[in-house]
XYZ file of C-alpha atoms in Angstrom:
563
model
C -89.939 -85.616 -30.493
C -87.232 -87.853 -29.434
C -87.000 -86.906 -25.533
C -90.744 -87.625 -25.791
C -90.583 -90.879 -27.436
C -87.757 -91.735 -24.881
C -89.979 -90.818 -21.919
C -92.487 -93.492 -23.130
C -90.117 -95.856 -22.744
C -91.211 -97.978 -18.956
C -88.888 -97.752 -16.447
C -87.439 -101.249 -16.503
C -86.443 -100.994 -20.218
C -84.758 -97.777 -19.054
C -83.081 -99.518 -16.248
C -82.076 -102.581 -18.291
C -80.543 -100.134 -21.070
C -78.560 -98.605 -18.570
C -77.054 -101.727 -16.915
C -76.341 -103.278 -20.312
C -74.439 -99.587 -21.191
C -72.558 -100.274 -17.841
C -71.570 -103.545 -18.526
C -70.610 -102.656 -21.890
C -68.013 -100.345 -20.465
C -67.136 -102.818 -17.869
C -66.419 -104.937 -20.821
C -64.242 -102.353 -22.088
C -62.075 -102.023 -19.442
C -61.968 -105.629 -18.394
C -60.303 -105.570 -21.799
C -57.823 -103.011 -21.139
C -56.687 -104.207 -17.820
C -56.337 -107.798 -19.859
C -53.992 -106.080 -22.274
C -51.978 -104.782 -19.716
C -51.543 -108.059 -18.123
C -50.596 -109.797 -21.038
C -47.451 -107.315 -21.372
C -45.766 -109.557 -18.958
C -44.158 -108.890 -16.045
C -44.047 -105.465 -14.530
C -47.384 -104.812 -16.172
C -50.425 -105.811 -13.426
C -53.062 -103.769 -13.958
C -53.353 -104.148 -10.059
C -49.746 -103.629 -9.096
C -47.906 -103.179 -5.544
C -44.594 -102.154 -6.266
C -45.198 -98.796 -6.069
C -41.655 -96.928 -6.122
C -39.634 -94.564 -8.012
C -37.803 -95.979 -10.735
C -35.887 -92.920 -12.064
C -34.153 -91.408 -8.691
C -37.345 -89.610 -7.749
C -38.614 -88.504 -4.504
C -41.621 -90.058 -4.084
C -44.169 -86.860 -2.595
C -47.640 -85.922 -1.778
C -49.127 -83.672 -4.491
C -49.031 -81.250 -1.464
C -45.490 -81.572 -1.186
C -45.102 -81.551 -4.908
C -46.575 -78.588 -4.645
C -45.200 -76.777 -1.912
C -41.737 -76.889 -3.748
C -43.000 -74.458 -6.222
C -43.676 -72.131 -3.949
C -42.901 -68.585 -5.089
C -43.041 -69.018 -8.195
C -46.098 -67.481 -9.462
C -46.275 -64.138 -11.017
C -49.888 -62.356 -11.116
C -51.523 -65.465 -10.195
C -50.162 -67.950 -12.520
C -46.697 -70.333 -12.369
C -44.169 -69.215 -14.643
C -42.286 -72.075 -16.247
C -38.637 -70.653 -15.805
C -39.853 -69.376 -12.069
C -40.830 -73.524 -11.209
C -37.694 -74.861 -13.194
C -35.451 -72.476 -11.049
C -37.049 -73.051 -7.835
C -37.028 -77.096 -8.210
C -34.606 -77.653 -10.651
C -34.142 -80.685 -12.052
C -34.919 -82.973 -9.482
C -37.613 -85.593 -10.131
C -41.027 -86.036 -8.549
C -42.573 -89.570 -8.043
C -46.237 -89.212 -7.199
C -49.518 -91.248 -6.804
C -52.944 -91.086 -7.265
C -56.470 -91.559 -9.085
C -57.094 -89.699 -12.514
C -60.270 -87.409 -12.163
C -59.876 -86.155 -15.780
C -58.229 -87.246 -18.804
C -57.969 -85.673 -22.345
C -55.593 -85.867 -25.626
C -54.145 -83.773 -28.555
C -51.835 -84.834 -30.831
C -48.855 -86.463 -28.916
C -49.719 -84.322 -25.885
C -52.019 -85.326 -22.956
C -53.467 -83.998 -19.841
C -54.039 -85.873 -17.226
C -55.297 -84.275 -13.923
C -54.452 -86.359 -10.555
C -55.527 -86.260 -7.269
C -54.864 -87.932 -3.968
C -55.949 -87.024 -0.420
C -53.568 -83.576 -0.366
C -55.161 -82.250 -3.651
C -54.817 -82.339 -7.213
C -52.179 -81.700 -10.033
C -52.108 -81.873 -13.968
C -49.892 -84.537 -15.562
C -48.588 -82.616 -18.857
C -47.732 -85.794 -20.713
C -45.788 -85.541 -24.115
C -44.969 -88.297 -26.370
C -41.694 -86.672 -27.024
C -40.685 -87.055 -23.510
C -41.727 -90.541 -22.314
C -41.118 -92.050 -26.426
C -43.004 -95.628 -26.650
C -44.748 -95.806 -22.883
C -47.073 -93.196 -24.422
C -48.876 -95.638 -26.360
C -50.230 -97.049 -22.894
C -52.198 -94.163 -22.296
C -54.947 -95.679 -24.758
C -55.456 -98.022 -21.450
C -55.860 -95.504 -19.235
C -59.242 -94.156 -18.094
C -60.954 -91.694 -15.517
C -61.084 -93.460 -12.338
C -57.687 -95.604 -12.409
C -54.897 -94.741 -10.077
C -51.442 -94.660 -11.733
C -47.719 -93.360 -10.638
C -45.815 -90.730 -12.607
C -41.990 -89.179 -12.054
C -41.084 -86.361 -13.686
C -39.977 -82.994 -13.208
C -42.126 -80.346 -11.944
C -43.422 -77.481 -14.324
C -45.681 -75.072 -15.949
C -48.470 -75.508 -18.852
C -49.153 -72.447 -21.141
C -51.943 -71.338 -19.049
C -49.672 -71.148 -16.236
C -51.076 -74.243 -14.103
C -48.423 -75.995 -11.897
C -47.825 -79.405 -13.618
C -45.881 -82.658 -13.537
C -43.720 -83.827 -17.084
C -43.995 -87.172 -16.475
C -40.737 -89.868 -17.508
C -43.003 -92.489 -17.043
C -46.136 -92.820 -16.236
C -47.676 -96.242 -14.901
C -50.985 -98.248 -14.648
C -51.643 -99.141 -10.804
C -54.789 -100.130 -10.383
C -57.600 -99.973 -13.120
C -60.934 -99.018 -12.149
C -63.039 -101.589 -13.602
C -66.652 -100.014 -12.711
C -67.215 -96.007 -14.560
C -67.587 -93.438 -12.106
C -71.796 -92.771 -12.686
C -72.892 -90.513 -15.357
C -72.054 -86.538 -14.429
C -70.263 -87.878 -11.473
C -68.812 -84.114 -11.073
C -70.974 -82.914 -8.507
C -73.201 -86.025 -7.772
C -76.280 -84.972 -6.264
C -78.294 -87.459 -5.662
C -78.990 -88.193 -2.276
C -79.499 -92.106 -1.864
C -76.311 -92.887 -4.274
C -74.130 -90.545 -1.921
C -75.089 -92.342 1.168
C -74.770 -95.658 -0.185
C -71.686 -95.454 -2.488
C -69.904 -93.187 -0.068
C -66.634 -94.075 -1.960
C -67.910 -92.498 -5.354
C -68.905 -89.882 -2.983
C -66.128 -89.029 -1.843
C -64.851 -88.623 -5.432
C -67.382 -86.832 -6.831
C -67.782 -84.157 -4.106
C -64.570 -83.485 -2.484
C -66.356 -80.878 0.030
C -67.900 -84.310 1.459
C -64.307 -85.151 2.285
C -63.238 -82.140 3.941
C -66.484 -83.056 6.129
C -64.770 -86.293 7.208
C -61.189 -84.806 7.332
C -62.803 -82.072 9.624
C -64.418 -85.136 11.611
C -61.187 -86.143 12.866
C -59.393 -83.066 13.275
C -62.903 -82.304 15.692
C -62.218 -85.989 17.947
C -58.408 -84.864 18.101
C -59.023 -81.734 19.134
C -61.469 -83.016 21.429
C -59.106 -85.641 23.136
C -56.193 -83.065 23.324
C -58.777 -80.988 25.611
C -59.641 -83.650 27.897
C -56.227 -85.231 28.460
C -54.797 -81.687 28.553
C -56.900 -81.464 31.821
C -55.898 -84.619 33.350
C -58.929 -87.143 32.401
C -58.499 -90.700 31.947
C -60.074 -91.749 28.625
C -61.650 -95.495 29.388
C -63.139 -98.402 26.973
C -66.620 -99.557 28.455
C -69.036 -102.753 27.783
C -71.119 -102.092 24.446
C -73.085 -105.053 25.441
C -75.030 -104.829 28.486
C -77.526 -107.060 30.417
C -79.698 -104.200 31.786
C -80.908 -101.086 29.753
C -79.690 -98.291 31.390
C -77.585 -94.309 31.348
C -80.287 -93.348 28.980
C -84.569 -93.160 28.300
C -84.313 -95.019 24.746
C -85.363 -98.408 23.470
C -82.079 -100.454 23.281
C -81.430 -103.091 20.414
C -81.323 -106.417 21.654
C -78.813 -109.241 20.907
C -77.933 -112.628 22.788
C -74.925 -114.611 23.719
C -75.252 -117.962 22.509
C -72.602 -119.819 24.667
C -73.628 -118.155 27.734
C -77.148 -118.127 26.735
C -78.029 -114.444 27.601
C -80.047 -111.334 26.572
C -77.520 -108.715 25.783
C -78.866 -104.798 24.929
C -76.300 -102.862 22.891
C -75.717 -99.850 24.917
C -77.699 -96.878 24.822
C -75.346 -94.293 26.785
C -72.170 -95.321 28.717
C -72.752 -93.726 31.864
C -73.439 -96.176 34.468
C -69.918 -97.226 34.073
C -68.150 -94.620 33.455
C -70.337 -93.445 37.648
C -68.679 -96.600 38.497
C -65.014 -95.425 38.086
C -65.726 -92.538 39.315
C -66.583 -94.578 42.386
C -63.417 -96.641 41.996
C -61.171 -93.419 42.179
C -60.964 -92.837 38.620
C -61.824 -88.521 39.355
C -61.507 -87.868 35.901
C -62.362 -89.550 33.619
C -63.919 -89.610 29.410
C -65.043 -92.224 26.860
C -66.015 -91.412 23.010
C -68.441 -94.308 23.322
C -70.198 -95.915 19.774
C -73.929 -96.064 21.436
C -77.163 -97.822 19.767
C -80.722 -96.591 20.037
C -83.487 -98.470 18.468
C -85.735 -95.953 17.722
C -86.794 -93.806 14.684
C -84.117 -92.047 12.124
C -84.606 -88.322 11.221
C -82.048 -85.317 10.322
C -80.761 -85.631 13.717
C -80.952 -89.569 14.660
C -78.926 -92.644 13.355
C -79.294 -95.814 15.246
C -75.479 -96.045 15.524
C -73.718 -93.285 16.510
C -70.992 -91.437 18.976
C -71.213 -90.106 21.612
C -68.795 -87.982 24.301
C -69.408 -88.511 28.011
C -67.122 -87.237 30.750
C -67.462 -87.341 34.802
C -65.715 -85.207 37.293
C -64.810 -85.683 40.473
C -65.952 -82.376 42.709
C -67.564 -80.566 40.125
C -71.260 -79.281 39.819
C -73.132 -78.422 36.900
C -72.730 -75.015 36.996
C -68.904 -75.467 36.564
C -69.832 -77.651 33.471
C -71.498 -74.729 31.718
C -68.311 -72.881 32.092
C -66.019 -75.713 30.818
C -68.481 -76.433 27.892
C -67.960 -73.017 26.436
C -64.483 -73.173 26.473
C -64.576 -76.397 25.072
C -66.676 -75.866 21.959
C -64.331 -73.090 21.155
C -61.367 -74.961 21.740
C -62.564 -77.197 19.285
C -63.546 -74.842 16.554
C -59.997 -73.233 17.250
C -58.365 -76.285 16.689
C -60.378 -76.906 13.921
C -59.535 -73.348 12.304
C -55.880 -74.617 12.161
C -56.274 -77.367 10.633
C -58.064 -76.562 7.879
C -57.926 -72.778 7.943
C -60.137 -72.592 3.871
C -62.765 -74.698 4.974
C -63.240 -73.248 8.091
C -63.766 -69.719 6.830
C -66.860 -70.717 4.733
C -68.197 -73.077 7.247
C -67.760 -70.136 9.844
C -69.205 -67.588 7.300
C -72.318 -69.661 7.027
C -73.299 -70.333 10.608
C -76.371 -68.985 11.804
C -75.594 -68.971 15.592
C -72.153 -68.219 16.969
C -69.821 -69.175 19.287
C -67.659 -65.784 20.367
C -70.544 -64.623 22.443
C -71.410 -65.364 25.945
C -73.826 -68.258 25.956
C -77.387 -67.818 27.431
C -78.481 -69.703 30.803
C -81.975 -69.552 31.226
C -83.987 -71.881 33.732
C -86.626 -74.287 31.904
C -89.483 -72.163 34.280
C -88.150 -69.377 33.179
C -87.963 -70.221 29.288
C -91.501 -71.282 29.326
C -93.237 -68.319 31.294
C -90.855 -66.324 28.632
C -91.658 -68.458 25.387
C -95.833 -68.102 26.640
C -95.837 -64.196 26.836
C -94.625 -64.282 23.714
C -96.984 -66.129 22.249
C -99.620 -62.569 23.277
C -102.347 -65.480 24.719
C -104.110 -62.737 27.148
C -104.684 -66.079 29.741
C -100.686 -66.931 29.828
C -99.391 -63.600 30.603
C -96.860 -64.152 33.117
C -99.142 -67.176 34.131
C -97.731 -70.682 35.085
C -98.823 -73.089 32.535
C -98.566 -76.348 34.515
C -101.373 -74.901 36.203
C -103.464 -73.310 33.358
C -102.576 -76.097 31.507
C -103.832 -78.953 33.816
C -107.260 -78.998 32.174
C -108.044 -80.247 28.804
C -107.699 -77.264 26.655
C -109.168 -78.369 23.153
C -111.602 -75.803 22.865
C -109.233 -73.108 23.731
C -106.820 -74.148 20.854
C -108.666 -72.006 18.149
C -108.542 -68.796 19.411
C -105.421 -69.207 21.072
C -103.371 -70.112 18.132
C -104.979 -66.638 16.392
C -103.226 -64.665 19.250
C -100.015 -64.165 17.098
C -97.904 -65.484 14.381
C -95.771 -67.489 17.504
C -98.790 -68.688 18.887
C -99.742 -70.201 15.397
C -96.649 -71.699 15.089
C -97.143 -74.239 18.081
C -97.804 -77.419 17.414
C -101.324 -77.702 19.053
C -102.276 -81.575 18.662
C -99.097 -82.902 19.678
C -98.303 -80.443 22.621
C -102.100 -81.577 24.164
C -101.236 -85.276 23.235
C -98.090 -84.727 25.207
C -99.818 -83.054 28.295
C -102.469 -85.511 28.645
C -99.653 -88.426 29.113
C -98.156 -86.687 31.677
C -98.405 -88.353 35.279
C -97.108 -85.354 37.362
C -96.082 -81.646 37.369
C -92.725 -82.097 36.640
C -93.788 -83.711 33.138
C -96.045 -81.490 32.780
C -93.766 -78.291 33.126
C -91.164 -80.687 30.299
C -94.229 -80.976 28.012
C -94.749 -77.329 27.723
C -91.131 -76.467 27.573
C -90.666 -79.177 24.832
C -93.759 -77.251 22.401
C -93.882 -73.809 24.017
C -90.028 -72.725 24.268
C -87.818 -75.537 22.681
C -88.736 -74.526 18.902
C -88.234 -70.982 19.521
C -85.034 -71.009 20.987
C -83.178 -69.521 17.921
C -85.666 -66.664 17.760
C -85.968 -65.450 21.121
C -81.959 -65.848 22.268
C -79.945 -63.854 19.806
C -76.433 -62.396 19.425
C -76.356 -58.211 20.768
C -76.455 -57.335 17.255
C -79.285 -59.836 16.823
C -77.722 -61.067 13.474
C -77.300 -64.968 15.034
C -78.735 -66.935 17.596
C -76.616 -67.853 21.336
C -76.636 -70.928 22.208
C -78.861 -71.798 25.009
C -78.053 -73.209 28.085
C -81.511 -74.516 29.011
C -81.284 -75.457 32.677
C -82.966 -76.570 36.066
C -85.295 -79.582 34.857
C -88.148 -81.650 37.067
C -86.738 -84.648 38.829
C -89.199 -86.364 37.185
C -87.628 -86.621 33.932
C -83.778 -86.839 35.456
C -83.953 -89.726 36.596
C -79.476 -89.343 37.329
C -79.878 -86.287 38.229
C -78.755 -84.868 41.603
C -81.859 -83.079 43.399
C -81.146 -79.506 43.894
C -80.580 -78.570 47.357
C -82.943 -75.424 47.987
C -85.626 -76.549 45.267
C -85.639 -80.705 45.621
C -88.412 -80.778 42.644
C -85.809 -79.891 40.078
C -82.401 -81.279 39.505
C -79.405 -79.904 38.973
C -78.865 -80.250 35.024
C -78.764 -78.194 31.663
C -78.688 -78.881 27.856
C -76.918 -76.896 25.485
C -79.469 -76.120 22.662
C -77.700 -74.644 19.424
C -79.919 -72.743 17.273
C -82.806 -75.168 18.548
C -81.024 -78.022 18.104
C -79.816 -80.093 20.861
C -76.243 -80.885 21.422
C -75.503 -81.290 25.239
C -76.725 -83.197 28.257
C -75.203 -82.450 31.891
C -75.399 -82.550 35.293
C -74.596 -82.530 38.612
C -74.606 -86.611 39.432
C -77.174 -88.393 41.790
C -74.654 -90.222 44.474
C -77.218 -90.818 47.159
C -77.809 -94.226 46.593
C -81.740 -94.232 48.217
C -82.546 -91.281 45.904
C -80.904 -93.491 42.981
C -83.170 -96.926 44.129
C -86.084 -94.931 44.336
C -85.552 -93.360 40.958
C -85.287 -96.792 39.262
C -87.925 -97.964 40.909
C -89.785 -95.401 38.933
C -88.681 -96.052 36.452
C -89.601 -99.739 36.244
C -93.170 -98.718 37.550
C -93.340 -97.136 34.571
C -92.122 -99.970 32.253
C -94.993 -101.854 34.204
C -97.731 -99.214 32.499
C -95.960 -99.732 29.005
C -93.548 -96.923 28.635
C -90.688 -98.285 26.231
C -87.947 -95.848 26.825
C -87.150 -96.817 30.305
C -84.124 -98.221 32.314
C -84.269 -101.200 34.694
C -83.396 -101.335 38.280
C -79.293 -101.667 38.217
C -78.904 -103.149 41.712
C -75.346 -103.527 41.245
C -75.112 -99.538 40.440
C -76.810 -99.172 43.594
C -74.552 -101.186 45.190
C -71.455 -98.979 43.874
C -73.105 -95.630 45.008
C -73.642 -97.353 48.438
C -69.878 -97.665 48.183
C -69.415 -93.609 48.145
C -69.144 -91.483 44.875
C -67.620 -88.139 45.533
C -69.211 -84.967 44.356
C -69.222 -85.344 40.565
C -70.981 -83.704 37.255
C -71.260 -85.292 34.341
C -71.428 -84.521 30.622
C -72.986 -86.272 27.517
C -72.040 -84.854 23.892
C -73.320 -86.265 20.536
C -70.046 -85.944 18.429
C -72.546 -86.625 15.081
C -74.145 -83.409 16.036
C -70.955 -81.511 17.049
C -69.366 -82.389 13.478
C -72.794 -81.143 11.585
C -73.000 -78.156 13.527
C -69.724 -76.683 12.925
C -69.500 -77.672 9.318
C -72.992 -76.872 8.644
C -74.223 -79.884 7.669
C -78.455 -80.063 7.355
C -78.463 -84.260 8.342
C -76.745 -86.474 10.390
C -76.271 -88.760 7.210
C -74.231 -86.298 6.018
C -71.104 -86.628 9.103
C -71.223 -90.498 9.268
C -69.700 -92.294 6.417
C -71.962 -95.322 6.143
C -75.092 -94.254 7.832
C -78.362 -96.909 8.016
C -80.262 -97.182 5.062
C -82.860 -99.321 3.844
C -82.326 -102.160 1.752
C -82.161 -101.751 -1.712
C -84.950 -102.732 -3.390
């Protein structure tokens, strides 16, 4: 009866009750830290004077940790075992408490920092009057301890603290059941409590970096150049995407944030720069999903005398050089990430031209009209009254998504579109089914390649077939991670191609670039040979830790405002 009268209760009483029980506890330890303070000096309840004060070596619970090596026995430490392999040396050590409880004039205190965590077995006995402060102590608060290393009954490896010493009291309660914190919308926006709460969320970020060293060891390993480019530009271009739009007041201009770096980076390349990378913040004003933040990073790379085909190669052995690197680094993690991957990486990766992917993808599908047919051409037609009894063909042909792929077609201006369209709803979504591993237990990742000029608009035409271009994406288990290709350096292709592409701005098309004369001008200048490379690094970090949304590999991703 009472969980029903509480559910009664409307939502903003609920809500009020809970802020007043917050700010009760606030209260609470507003007090404490006032206590502490009023100890005198050497007693800030936000102190930073942070050093031993006994002769200890100040370490990393890691470190503390390490120096007990060896001296377990059946899985446990053994108290004489620690005592003889660290003697009696002292310990100073930092960190935040996670969990705090007391018997008698014994307490346990559990402490972690950003190598891991290890109990504080505190006794009265030892540390005489300074165990009284422990009353002002609470989970959440960061506090210093020196002691000698040791082992508890149960044969944990602990710390018999000296001292032990109020740093910095956490004012605000960690939220109800913090262990584990689940909820969605307080992870994203109180990524510190976050990063508490779930400490798998931090290996996600620690594996972030270790992912963008690896990845800059690779590059400069091979000789590139890595370069800082404008993030403000006056023309929209490198990418199709609507930019976000700012202005400079004192020179009284319309800036776009940059959607890709590319034109740039084209113009080193033209400046002698052969080699040469950026890991490049980009902007795209356009709609958020599992895969899309408006802010986010991005790898791009040009080189000098290289085609596209060469930058298949180089991409395999880069995505495993990075996974390799990341197996060293954090060699735990990476076992259950790699445990849970549904494609993989060891295996040759599959090239398949777009053509080829859709004639593929439609016999599939076991439509008696698109056996081995070309769909551009079958396709070129409104087909509304075929949709019915195609999509009863087979469980793949059901799967399509009718509406949208004729919404698509019918926009199309040209062939070339038209052949993208039915890749994009025919093959794209099927990827992970139809390219799998010899033993068919994971998918390959796809090297989609060969696209219409039409929608490459950087693209170098390819030389025996001049309606397709000379580029691929990398598609891992259907979801996209790389864009590349052999670059566009004859400069009356290039004006041509932005003149398209303003002609289609002109019939309202948002996600268009402008004509960059001045880009023109630098290709007019001579660019050698060159291929180029774009890499979401968002993407790159949720694929090889598994992650389902790209919310969950940035540490402050957009959200809406609170209401």
């Amino acid at each position: 009866m009472a969980q029903e009268r509480e559910s009664n209760v409307p939502d903003t009483e609920k809500s009020a009750a809970a802020h007043s029980a917050e700010q009760t506890l606030i209260d609470a330890r507003t007090a404490k830290a006032d206590r502490v303070r009023a100890r005198g000096p050497g007693h800030n309840p936000f102190a930073n004077d942070v050093v031993p004060r006994l002769g200890g070596t100040t370490l990393d619970l890691g470190e503390a940790r390490a120096r007990a090596a060896g001296a377990k026995v059946d899985g446990k430490y053994v108290e004489d075992k620690v005592r003889a392999a660290c003697g009696s040396q002292l310990v100073h050590v930092r960190g935040r408490v996670i969990a705090f409880r007391s018997t008698g004039g014994l307490s346990f205190l559990r402490l972690r920092d950003h190598t891991g965590e290890m109990q504080l077995l505190v006794s009265e006995a030892v540390i005489g009057e300074g165990y009284a402060a422990l009353e002002d102590l609470d989970v959440g608060d960061f506090v210093e301890a020196e002691g000698e290393l040791t082992a508890s009954k149960r044969g944990e490896l602990s710390i018999e603290p000296k001292r032990v010493r109020l740093l910095t009291k956490a004012l605000r309660p960690l939220p109800e059941k913090w262990h584990g914190l689940t909820d969605v919308e307080t992870r994203y926006r109180q990524r510190y409590v976050d990063l508490v709460a779930n400490p798998e969320v931090a290996d996600v970020f620690r594996a972030r970096t270790h992912i963008v060293r690896a990845t800059r060891k690779i590059f400069d390993d091979r000789g590139f150049l890595e370069v800082e480019t404008p993030s403000m530009h006056t023309l929209i271009g490198g990418a199709a995407a609507r930019p976000f739009v700012t202005h400079h007041n004192t020179l009284d201009m319309q800036l776009f944030m940059r959607i890709a770096p590319e034109l740039f980076l084209k113009r080193l390349v033209v400046g002698g720069f052969d080699r040469v990378y950026e890991l490049a913040r980009c902007y795209r004003n356009e709609g958020i999903s599992t895969r899309h933040n408006p802010e986010f990073t991005m790898l791009e790379f040009y080189w000098a005398y290289e085609t596209y085909e060469g930058l298949m190669n180089f991409t395999e052995v880069l995505l495993r050089g990075i996974d390799a690197a990341l197996a060293t680094a954090m060699p735990e993690r990476h076992v259950t990430w790699a445990a849970t991957r549904p494609f993989t990486l060891t295996e040759p990766f599959a090239r398949v031209p777009m053509e080829a992917a859709v004639r593929a993808a439609a016999n599939v599908t076991k439509i008696p009209e698109w056996k081995d047919a070309d769909l551009v051409q079958l396709l070129r037609a409104d087909f509304v009254d075929h949709i019915k009894p195609w999509s009863k063909a087979s469980a793949r042909a059901k799967a399509i998504d009718w509406s949208n792929f004729r919404k698509g077609l019918s926009k199309c201006d040209n062939d070339g579109e038209r052949l993208f369209a039915c890749y994009e709803y025919v093959a794209e979504p099927f990827l992970p089914e139809d390219y799998r591993s010899p033993d068919g237990k994971q998918s390959l990742p796809v090297f989609v390649k060969d696209y219409p000029f039409e929608v490459s608009p950087l693209a170098r035409r390819n030389d025996a077939r001049p309606a397709l271009v000379d580029r691929f994406e990398l598609f891992v288990h259907g979801k996209e991670l790389c864009n590349a290709f052999s670059e566009l350096n004859d400069p009356v292709d290039q004006a041509s191609r932005f003149r398209d592409q303003v002609d289609k701005k002109a019939k309202g098309a948002e996600e268009t670039m402008d004509y960059d004369e001045d880009y023109v001008r630098a290709l007019e200048h001579g660019m050698p040979p060159a291929a180029g490379f774009g890499m979401g690094i968002d993407r790159l970090v949720m694929m090889l830790t598994g992650q389902p949304s790209i919310r969950d590999v940035i540490l402050f991703p957009l959200l809406r405002k609170e209401s």
